[in-house]
Short mmCIF file of C-alpha atoms in Angstrom, two decimals:
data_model
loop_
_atom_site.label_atom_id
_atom_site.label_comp_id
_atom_site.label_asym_id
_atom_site.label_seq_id
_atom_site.Cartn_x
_atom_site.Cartn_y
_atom_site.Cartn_z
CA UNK E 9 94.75 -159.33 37.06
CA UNK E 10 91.71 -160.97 35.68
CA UNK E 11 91.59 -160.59 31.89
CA UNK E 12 88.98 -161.21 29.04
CA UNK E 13 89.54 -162.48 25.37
CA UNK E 14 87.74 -162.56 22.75
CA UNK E 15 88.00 -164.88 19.83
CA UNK E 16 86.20 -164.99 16.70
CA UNK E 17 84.89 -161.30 16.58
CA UNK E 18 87.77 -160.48 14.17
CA UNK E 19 85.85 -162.25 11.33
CA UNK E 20 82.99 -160.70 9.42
CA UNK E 21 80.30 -162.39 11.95
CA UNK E 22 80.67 -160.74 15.04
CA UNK E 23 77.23 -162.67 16.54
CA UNK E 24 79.42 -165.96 17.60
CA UNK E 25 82.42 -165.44 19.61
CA UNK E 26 84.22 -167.67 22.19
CA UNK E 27 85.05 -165.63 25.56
CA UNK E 28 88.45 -166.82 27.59
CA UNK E 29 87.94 -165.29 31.65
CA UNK E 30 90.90 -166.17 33.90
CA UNK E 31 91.00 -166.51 36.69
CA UNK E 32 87.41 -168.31 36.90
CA UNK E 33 85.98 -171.42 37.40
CA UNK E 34 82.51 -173.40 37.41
CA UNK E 35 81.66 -170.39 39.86
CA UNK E 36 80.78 -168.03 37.27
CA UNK E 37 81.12 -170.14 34.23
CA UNK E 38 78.10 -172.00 34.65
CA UNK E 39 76.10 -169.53 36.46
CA UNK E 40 76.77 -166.90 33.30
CA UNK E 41 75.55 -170.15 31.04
CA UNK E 42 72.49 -170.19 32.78
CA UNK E 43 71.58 -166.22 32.84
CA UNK E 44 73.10 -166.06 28.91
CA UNK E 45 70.67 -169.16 27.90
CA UNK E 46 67.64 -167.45 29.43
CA UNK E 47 68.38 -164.69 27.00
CA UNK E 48 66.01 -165.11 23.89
CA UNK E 49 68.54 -163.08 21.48
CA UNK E 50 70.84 -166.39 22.61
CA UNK E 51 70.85 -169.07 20.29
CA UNK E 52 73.63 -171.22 21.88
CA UNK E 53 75.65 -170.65 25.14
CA UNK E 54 78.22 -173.07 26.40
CA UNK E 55 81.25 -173.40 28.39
CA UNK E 56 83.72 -175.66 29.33
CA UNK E 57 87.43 -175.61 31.41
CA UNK E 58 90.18 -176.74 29.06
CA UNK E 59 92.29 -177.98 31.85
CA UNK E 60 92.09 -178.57 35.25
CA UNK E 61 95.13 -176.93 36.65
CA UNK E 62 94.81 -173.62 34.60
CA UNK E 63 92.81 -170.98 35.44
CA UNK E 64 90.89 -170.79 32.72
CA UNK E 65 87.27 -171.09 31.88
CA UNK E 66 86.03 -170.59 27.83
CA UNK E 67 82.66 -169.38 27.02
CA UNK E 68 81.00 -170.16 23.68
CA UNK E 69 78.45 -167.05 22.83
CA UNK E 70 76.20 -167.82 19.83
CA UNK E 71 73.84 -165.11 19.07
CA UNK E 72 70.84 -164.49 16.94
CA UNK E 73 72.09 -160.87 15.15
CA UNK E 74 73.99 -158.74 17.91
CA UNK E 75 77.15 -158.54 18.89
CA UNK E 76 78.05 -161.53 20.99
CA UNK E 77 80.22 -158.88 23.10
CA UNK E 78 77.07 -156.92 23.65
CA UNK E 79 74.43 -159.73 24.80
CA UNK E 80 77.59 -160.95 27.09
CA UNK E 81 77.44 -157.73 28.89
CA UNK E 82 73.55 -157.68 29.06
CA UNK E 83 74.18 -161.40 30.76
CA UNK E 84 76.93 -159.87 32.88
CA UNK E 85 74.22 -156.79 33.84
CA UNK E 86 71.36 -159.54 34.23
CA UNK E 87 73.06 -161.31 36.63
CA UNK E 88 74.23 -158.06 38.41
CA UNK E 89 70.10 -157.58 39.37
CA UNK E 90 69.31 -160.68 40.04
CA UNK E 91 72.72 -160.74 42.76
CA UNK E 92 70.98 -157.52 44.30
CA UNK E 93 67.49 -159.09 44.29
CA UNK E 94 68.60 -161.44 46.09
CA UNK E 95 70.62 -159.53 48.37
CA UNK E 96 67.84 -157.71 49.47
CA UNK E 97 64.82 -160.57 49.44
CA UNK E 98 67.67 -161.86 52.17
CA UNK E 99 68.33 -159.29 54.00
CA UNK E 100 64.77 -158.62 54.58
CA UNK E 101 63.75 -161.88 55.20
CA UNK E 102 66.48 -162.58 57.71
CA UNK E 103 65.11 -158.94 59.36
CA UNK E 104 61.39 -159.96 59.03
CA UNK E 105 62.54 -163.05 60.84
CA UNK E 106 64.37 -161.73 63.46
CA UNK E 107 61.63 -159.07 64.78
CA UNK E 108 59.23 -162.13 64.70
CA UNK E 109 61.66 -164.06 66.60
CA UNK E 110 61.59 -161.30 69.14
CA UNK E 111 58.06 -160.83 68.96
CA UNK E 112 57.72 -163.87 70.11
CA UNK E 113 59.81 -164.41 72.60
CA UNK E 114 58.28 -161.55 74.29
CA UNK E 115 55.39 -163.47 74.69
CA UNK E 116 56.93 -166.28 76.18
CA UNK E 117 58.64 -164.10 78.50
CA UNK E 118 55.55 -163.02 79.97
CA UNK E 119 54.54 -166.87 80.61
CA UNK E 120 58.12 -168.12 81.83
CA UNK E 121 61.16 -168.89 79.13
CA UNK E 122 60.72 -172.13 77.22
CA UNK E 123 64.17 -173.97 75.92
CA UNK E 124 67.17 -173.38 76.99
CA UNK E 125 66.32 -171.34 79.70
CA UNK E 126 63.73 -173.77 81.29
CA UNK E 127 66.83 -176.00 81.84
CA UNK E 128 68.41 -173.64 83.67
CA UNK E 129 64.81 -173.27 85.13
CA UNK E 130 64.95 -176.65 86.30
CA UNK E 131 68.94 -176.62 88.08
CA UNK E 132 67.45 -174.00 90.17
CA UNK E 133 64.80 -176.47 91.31
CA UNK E 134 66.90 -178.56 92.44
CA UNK E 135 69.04 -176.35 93.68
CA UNK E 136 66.94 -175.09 95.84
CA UNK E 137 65.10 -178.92 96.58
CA UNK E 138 68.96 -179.88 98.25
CA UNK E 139 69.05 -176.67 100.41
CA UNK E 140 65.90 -178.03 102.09
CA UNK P 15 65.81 -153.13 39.92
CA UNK P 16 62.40 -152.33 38.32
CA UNK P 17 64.48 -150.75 35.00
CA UNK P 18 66.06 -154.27 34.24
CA UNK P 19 64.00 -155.96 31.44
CA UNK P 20 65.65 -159.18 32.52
CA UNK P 21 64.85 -163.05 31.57
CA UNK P 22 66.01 -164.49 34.50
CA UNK P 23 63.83 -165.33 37.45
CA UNK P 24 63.50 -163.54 40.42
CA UNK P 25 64.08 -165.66 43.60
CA UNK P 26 61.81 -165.77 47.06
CA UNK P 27 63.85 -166.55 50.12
CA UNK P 28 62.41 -168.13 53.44
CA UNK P 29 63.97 -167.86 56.67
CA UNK P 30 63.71 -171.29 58.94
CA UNK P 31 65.97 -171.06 61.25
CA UNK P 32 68.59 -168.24 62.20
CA UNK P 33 71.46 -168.47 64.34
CA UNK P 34 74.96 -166.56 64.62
CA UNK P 35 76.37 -169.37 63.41
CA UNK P 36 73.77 -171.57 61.26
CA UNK P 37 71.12 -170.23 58.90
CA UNK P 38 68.77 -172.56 57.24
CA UNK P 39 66.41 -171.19 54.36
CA UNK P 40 64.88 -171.36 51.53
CA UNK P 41 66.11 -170.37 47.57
CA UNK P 42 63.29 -170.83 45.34
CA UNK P 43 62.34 -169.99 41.63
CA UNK P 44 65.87 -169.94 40.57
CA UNK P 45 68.40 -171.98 39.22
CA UNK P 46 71.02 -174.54 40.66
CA UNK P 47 73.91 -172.91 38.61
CA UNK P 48 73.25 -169.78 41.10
CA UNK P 49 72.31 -171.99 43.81
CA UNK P 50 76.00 -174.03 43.26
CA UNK P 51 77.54 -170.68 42.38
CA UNK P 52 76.56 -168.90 45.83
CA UNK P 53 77.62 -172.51 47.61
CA UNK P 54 81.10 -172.35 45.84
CA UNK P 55 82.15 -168.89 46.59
CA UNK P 56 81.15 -169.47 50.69
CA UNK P 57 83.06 -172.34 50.82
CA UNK P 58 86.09 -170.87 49.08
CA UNK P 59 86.18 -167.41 48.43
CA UNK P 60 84.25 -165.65 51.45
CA UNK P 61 87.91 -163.79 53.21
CA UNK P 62 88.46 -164.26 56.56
CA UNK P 63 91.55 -163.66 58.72
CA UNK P 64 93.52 -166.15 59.92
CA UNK P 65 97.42 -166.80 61.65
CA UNK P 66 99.47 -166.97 58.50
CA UNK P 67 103.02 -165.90 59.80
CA UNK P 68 104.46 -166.88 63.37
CA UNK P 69 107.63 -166.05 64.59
CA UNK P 70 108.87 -168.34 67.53
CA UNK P 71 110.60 -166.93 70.15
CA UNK P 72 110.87 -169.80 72.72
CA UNK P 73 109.19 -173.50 72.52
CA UNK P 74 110.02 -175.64 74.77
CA UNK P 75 106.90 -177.75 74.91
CA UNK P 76 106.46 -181.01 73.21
CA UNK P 77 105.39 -180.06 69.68
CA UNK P 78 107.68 -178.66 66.84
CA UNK P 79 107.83 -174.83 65.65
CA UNK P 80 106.27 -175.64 62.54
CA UNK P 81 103.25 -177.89 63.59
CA UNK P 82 102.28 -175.26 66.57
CA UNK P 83 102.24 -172.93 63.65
CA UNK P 84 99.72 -175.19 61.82
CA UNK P 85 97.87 -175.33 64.87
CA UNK P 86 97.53 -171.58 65.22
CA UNK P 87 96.73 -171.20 61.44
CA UNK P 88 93.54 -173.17 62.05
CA UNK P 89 92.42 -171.53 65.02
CA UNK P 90 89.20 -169.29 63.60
CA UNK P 91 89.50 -165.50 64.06
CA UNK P 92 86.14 -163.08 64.41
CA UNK P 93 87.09 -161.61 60.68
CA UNK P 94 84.13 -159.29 60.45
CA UNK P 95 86.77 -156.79 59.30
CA UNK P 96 87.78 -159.02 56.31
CA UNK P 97 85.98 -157.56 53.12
CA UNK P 98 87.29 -154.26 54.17
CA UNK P 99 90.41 -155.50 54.44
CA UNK P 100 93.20 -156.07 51.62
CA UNK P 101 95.20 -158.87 50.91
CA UNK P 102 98.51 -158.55 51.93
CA UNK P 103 99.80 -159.80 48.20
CA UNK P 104 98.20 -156.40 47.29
CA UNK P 105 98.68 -154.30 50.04
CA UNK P 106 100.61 -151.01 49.05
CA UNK P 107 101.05 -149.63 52.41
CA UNK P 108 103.27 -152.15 53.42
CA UNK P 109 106.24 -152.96 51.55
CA UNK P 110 104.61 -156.65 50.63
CA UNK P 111 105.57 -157.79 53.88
CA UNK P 112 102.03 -157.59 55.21
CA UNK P 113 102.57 -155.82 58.52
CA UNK P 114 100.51 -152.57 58.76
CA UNK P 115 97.13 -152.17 59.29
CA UNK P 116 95.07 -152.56 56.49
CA UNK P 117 96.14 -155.98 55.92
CA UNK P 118 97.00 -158.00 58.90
CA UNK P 119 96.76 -158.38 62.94
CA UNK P 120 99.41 -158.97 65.42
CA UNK P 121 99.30 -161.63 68.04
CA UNK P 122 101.47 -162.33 70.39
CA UNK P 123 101.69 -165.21 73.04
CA UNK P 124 103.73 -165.46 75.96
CA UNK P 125 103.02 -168.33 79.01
CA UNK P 126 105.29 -170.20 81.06
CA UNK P 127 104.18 -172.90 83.38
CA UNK P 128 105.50 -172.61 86.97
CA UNK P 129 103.29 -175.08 88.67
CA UNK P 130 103.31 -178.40 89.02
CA UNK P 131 100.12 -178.97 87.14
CA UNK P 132 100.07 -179.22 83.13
CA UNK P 133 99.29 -175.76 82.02
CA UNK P 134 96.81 -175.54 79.31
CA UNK P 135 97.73 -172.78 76.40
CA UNK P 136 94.84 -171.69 74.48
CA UNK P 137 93.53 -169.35 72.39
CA UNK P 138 92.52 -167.13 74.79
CA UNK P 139 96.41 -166.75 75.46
CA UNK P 140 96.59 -164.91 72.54
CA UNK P 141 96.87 -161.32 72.76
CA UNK P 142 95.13 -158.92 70.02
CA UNK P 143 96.39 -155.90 68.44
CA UNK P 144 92.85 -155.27 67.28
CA UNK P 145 89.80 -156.01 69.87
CA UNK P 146 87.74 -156.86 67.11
CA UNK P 147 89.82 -159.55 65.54
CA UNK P 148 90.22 -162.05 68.51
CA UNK P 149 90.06 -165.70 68.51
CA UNK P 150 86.04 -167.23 68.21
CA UNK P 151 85.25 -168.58 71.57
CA UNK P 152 82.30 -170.82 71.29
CA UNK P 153 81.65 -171.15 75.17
CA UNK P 154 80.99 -167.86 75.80
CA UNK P 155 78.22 -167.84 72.89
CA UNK P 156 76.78 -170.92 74.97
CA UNK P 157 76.53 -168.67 78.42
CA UNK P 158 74.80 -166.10 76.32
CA UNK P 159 71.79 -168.70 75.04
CA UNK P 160 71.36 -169.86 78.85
CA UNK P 161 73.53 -173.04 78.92
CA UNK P 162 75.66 -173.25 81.93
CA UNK P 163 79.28 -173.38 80.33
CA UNK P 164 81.71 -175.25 82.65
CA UNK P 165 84.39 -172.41 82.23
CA UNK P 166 85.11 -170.54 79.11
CA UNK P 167 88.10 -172.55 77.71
CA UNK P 168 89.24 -171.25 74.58
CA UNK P 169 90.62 -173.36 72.11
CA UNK P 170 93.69 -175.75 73.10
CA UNK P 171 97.07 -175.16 71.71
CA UNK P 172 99.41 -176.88 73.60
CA UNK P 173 100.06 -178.32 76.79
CA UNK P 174 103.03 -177.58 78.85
CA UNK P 175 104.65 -179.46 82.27
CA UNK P 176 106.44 -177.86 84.88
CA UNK P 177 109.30 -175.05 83.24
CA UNK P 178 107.94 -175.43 79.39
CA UNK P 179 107.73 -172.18 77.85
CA UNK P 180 106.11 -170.70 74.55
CA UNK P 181 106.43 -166.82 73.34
CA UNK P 182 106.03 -165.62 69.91
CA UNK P 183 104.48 -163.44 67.96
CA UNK P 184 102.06 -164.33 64.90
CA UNK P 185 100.48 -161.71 61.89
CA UNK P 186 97.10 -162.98 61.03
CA UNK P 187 96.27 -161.90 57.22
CA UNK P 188 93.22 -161.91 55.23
CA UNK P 189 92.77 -165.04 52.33
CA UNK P 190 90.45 -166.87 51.16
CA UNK P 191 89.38 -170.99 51.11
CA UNK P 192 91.13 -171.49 47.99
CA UNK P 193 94.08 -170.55 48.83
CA UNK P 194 94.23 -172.56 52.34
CA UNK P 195 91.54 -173.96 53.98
CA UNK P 196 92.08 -172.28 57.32
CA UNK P 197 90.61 -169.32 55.54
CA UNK P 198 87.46 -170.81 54.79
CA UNK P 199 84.25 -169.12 56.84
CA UNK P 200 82.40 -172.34 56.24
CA UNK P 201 81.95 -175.77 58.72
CA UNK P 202 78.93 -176.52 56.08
CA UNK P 203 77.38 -175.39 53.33
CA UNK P 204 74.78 -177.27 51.52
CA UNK P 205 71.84 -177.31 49.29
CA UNK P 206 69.04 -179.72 48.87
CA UNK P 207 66.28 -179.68 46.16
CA UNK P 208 62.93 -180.06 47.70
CA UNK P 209 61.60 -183.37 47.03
CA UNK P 210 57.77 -183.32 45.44
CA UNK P 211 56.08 -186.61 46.50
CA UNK P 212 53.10 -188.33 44.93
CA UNK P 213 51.43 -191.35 46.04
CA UNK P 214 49.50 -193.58 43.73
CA UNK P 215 46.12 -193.31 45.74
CA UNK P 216 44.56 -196.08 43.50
CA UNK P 217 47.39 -198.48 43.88
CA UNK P 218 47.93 -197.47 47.58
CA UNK P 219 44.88 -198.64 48.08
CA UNK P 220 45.11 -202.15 46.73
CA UNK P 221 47.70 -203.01 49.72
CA UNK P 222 46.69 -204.18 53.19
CA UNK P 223 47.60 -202.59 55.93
CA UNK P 224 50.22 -204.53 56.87
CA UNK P 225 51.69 -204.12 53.75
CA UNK P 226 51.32 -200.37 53.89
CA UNK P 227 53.01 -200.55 57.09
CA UNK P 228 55.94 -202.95 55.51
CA UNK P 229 56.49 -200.78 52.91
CA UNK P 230 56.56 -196.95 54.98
CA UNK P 231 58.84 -198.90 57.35
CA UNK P 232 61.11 -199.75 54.06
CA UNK P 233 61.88 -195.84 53.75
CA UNK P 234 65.41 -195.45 56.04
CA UNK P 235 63.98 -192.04 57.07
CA UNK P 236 60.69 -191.17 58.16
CA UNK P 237 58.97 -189.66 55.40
CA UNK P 238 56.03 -191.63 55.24
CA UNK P 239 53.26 -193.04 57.72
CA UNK P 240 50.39 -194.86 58.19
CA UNK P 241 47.25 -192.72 59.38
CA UNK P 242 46.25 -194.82 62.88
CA UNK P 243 42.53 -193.01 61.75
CA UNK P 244 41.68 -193.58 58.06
CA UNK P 245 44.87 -196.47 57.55
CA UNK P 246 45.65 -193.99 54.92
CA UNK P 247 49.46 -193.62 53.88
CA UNK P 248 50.84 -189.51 53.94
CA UNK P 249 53.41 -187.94 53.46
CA UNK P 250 54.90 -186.48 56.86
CA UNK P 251 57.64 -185.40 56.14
CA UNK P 252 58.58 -185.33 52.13
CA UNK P 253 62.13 -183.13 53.02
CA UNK P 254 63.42 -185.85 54.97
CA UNK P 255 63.86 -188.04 51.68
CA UNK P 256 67.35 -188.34 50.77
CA UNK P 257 67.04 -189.63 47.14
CA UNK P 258 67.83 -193.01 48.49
CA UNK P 259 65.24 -194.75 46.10
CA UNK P 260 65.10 -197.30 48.96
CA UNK P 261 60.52 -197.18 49.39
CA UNK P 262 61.04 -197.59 45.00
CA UNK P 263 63.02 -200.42 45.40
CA UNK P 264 60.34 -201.55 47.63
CA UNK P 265 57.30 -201.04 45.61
CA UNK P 266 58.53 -202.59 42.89
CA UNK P 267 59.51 -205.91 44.77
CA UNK P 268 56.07 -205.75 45.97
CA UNK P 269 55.00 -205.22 42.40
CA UNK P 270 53.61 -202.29 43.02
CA UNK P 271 55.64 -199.78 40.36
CA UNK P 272 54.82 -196.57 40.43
CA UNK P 273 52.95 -196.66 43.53
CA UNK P 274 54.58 -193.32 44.39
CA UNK P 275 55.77 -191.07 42.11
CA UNK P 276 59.30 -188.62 43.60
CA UNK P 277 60.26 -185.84 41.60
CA UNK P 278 63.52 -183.51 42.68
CA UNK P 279 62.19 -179.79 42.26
CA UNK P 280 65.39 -178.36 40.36
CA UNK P 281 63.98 -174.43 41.45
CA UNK P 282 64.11 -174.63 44.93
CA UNK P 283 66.40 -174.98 47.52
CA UNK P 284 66.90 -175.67 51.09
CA UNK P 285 70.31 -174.21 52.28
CA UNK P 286 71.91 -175.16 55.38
CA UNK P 287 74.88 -173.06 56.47
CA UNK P 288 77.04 -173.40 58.96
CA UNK P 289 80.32 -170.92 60.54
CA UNK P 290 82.80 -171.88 61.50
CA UNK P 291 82.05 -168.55 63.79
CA UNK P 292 84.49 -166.44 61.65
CA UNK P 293 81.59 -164.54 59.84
CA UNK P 294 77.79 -164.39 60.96
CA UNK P 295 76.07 -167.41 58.80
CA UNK P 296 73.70 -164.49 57.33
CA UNK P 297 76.67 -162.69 56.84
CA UNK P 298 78.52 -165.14 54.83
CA UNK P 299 75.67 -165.55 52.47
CA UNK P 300 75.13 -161.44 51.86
CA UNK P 301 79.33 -161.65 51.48
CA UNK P 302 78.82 -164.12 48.96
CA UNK P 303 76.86 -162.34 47.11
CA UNK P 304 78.95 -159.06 47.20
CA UNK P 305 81.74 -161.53 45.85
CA UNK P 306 79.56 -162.36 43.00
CA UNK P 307 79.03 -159.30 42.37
CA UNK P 308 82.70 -157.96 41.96
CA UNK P 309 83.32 -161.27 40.39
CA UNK P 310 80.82 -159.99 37.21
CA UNK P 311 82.50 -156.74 37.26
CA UNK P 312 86.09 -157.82 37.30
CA UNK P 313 84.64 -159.62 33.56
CA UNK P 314 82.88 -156.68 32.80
CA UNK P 315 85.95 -154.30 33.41
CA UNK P 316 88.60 -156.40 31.86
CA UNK P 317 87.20 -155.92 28.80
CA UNK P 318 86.71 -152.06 29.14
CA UNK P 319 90.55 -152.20 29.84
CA UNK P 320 90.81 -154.38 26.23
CA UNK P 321 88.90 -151.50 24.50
CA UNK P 322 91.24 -148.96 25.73
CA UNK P 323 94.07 -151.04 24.75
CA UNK P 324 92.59 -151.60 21.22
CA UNK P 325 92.35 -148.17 21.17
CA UNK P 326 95.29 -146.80 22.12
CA UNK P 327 97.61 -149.83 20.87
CA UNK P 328 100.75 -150.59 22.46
CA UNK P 329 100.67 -147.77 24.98
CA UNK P 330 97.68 -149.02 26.94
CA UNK P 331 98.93 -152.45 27.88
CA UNK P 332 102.33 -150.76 28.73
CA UNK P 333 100.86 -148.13 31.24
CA UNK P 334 99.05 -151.20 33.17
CA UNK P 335 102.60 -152.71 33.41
CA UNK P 336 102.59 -155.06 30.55
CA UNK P 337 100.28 -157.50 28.73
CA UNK P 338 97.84 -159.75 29.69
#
């Protein structure tokens, strides 16, 4: 199971805290750096992957006055939206693309198939060219 | 989504081209850590199924037990069932050995060859438990776009000769790319940053035109070109610049520096995805995403579970079957 530490919150400043996920890697690490540093209550956000071959990835959460805990879960939330944004800009898109796709290839239907079909198109020519 | 009062961007996407198994589009106004992050988890983390135990029966044909068994690990499986599926490490309905239903599919083969002629065993020798997990067979997705497909032939296995015989049965599981690359939905998956070309007008024009055709034919791919009309030099394609630097090398042995300026727009993307025909290519990308998403909440919850344990000391961490 996935776990989360936190180190430096047991000190009197709880606004800088370093963050140890396992079980992650560059994956979320650096996309969490970039969502944390577009956060204006951030004053430094960093993270690195101690070694290679553990499972490990440490994230370095300076605030300006909250709770480092707190602005990491706004981040986590932030990211959250932005995942469903663009989960459904792409699924409509790849809809809105589709019905134009069939949109128009009803219109080339009505004035023979273009492509893939023509080629097939064509084999019958000939086709029917040996038969005579 | 309109309650978040979020700093981030919100990104556009552009469809270009859409096939089962390629989709090529557009990511723009956001960042390449999400753009990287989205790329990493289809590559390695998107499940599919795939043959992950096989139990031989009979071989007699020419290759080994164990390297027909690699074979039939790699052959792609339809695996839109996967995300509903559980691993078979954490299946509880089985006793761990991954045999029921919720985690894996049985496959059995069984072909002798009686003729005189070299039997081909393929994938489509396979026999399902489950109609919707079956083998990808990419020839029968040609016959539906209109090509004319010699015969559907599966993937090959193994050949056999005259009284060579194979039967066994093999449990297909769910996994991801990290663990074994068999699992991974992905041929491709790529990202470029759109290129944003600027030509030097005033310098441009202090070139002849054979030197304006020298130096467009410099450029390995054809991104520039020489108007026939006004002898003008355009951009025709600026996408098909691959960051080669060859037309700057150029310029500046003709001692023309700067005569085009190439910037690398770092918030916008041009994905190109390919399947390996395990998962739709759109699919893979909205399954990325749902991976994402648990990914966030499996940080998110772990620390819930860290309160609880604060909170009710050594009891907590006990109940969830020991520490951390």
């Amino acid at each position: 199971m996935a776990s989360t530490k936190e180190y430096g919150a047991e000190a009197d400043d709880q606004t800088a805290s370093t963050f140890s996920l396992t079980e992650e890697d560059h994956t979320l690490g650096n996309a969490l750096r970039y969502v944390l540093n577009k956060d204006p209550r951030v004053s430094f956000v960093g993270y690195s992957i101690p070694h290679p071959s553990e499972e490990r990835v440490n994230l370095r959460l300076q605030t300006t006055g909250l709770p480092a805990r707190d602005v990491l879960k706004d981040g986590l939330q932030d990211m959250m939206a932005l995942n469903d944004h663009v989960r459904v800009t792409f699924e409509k898109a790849v809809d809105d693309y589709k019905t134009l796709q069939g949109m128009r290839e009803m219109s080339v239907g009505a004035s023979g198939r273009s492509g893939a079909s023509a080629k097939s198109g064509l084999t019958h020519q000939t086709l029917s060219t040996d038969t005579k | 989504m309109d309650t978040v009062t979020s700093y981030t961007r919100f990104p556009t996407v552009r469809i270009r081209e859409l096939k089962d198994d390629y989709i090529k589009f557009e990511l723009k106004d956001t960042d390449p850590s999400i753009a990287n992050a989205l790329r990493r988890i289809m590559i390695a983390e998107v499940p599919t199924l795939a043959i992950d135990l096989v139990e031989i029966e009979t071989n007699s044909s020419v290759l080994n037990d164990e390297f027909l068994s690699h074979r039939l690990g790699l052959i792609p499986l339809k695996s839109e069932r996967a995300m509903e599926m559980r691993l078979s490490r954490d299946c509880d309905a089985c006793d761990g050995d991954g045999s029921c239903m919720y985690c894996s599919v049985e496959f059995t083969l069984n072909v002798k060859c009686t003729s005189d002629q070299t039997l081909d065993v393929t994938s489509h020798d396979l026999i399902s438990s489950d109609p919707s997990v079956v083998p990808v067979d990419n020839n029968l997705a040609q016959d539906i776009n209109g090509f004319d497909a010699p015969e559907a032939r599966g993937i090959l296995i193994v050949k056999l000769r005259r009284g060579q015989e194979l039967k066994l049965r093999a449990i297909a599981r769910k996994g991801i790319g990290k663990d074994h690359a068999k699992w991974s939905p992905a041929a491709t998956v790529a990202f470029q940053f759109e290129p944003e070309i600027h030509i030097n007008e005033a310098l441009m024009e202090s070139l002849s035109l054979e030197e304006k055709k020298e130096w467009v034919d410099s450029c390995p791919t054809k991104v520039f070109e020489v108007d026939p009309q006004t002898q003008q030099v355009v951009v025709v394609d600026a996408e098909a610049y691959t960051y080669d630097e060859e037309i700057l090398k150029k310029a500046e042995a003709m001692g023309k520096t700067g005569l085009v300026d190439i910037i690398s727009r770092d918030d916008s993307f041009i994905f190109t995805v390919e399947s390996t025909g395990a998962i739709q290519a759109s699919q893979m990308f909205i399954n990325a995403i749902e991976i994402l998403k648990t990914k966030l909440d499996a940080v998110r919850l772990s620390f819930d579970t860290e309160e609880a344990d604060d909170q009710f000391g050594e009891l907590g961490a006990h109940m969830r079957g020991g520490g951390m």
